[in-house]
């Protein structure tokens, strides 16, 4: 049976509010609680953004301490693609944009600073995943590919959407909107997408795109019913979040999900 975890939000970590089995451990870091200096202040987890490597490694050690137990973390080299990798024990960084975990004691990590992190958990507690979904990966099917790696059906999987850039700050051109519209299966779907995910901007030819709505629509089309989270804006909330659109030279938050070791 699934148990409901109590909502806990600290200045340093965000614990998702979603009814997952007790075997699942999931958290998202914010920019607070680390040792990196400006413009990566303070909890930057990414080695590829020109932060001091020693500071990043210190932050990764802090992250490890925040997890309730010693988990092997599978890090990714993200490429805005649709590759889903299998998390391994003591495995080096793997190239891909989602990671699937079905071994106790192992967790996967995606890093973001505006793109949307999406957690997945099988309701039977057997497996979890996390995907990095920017608009390109979302359009190309990273969420669908991630769902396909599970041995249970989408109806038996719940999702939680972490901090991403909100529609208030995510302006896109007509070409981005059309990539999504062209992937719709019929006019009903197209109308729904236009209604919820692309609000006209005051600037002509531009739209406020809603990554949360786009992800929700894609997940619902696959048959996922339990979709939680969303509602953040990394650009608006400079206290808590890194935002690439706001700062360019900036750090990355980590979204971590794993399976606890058997006790
Ligand atoms: Zn905003």
PDB file of C-alpha atoms and ligand atoms in Angstrom, residues 164-170 232-237, ligand 1:
ATOM      1  CA  UNK A 164      11.271  24.621 -13.621  1.00  0.00           C
ATOM      2  CA  UNK A 165      10.937  27.981 -15.298  1.00  0.00           C
ATOM      3  CA  UNK A 166       7.287  29.048 -15.123  1.00  0.00           C
ATOM      4  CA  UNK A 167       5.121  30.344 -17.970  1.00  0.00           C
ATOM      5  CA  UNK A 168       5.604  33.863 -16.530  1.00  0.00           C
ATOM      6  CA  UNK A 169       9.243  33.760 -17.711  1.00  0.00           C
ATOM      7  CA  UNK A 170       9.385  31.119 -20.435  1.00  0.00           C
ATOM      8  CA  UNK A 232       7.302  26.704  -9.287  1.00  0.00           C
ATOM      9  CA  UNK A 233       9.198  29.333 -11.266  1.00  0.00           C
ATOM     10  CA  UNK A 234      12.993  29.091 -11.063  1.00  0.00           C
ATOM     11  CA  UNK A 235      13.325  32.534 -12.696  1.00  0.00           C
ATOM     12  CA  UNK A 236      10.969  34.314 -10.255  1.00  0.00           C
ATOM     13  CA  UNK A 237      12.426  32.731  -7.119  1.00  0.00           C
TER      14      UNK A 237
HETATM   15 ZN1  LIG B   1       8.543  33.497 -13.386  1.00  0.00          ZN
END
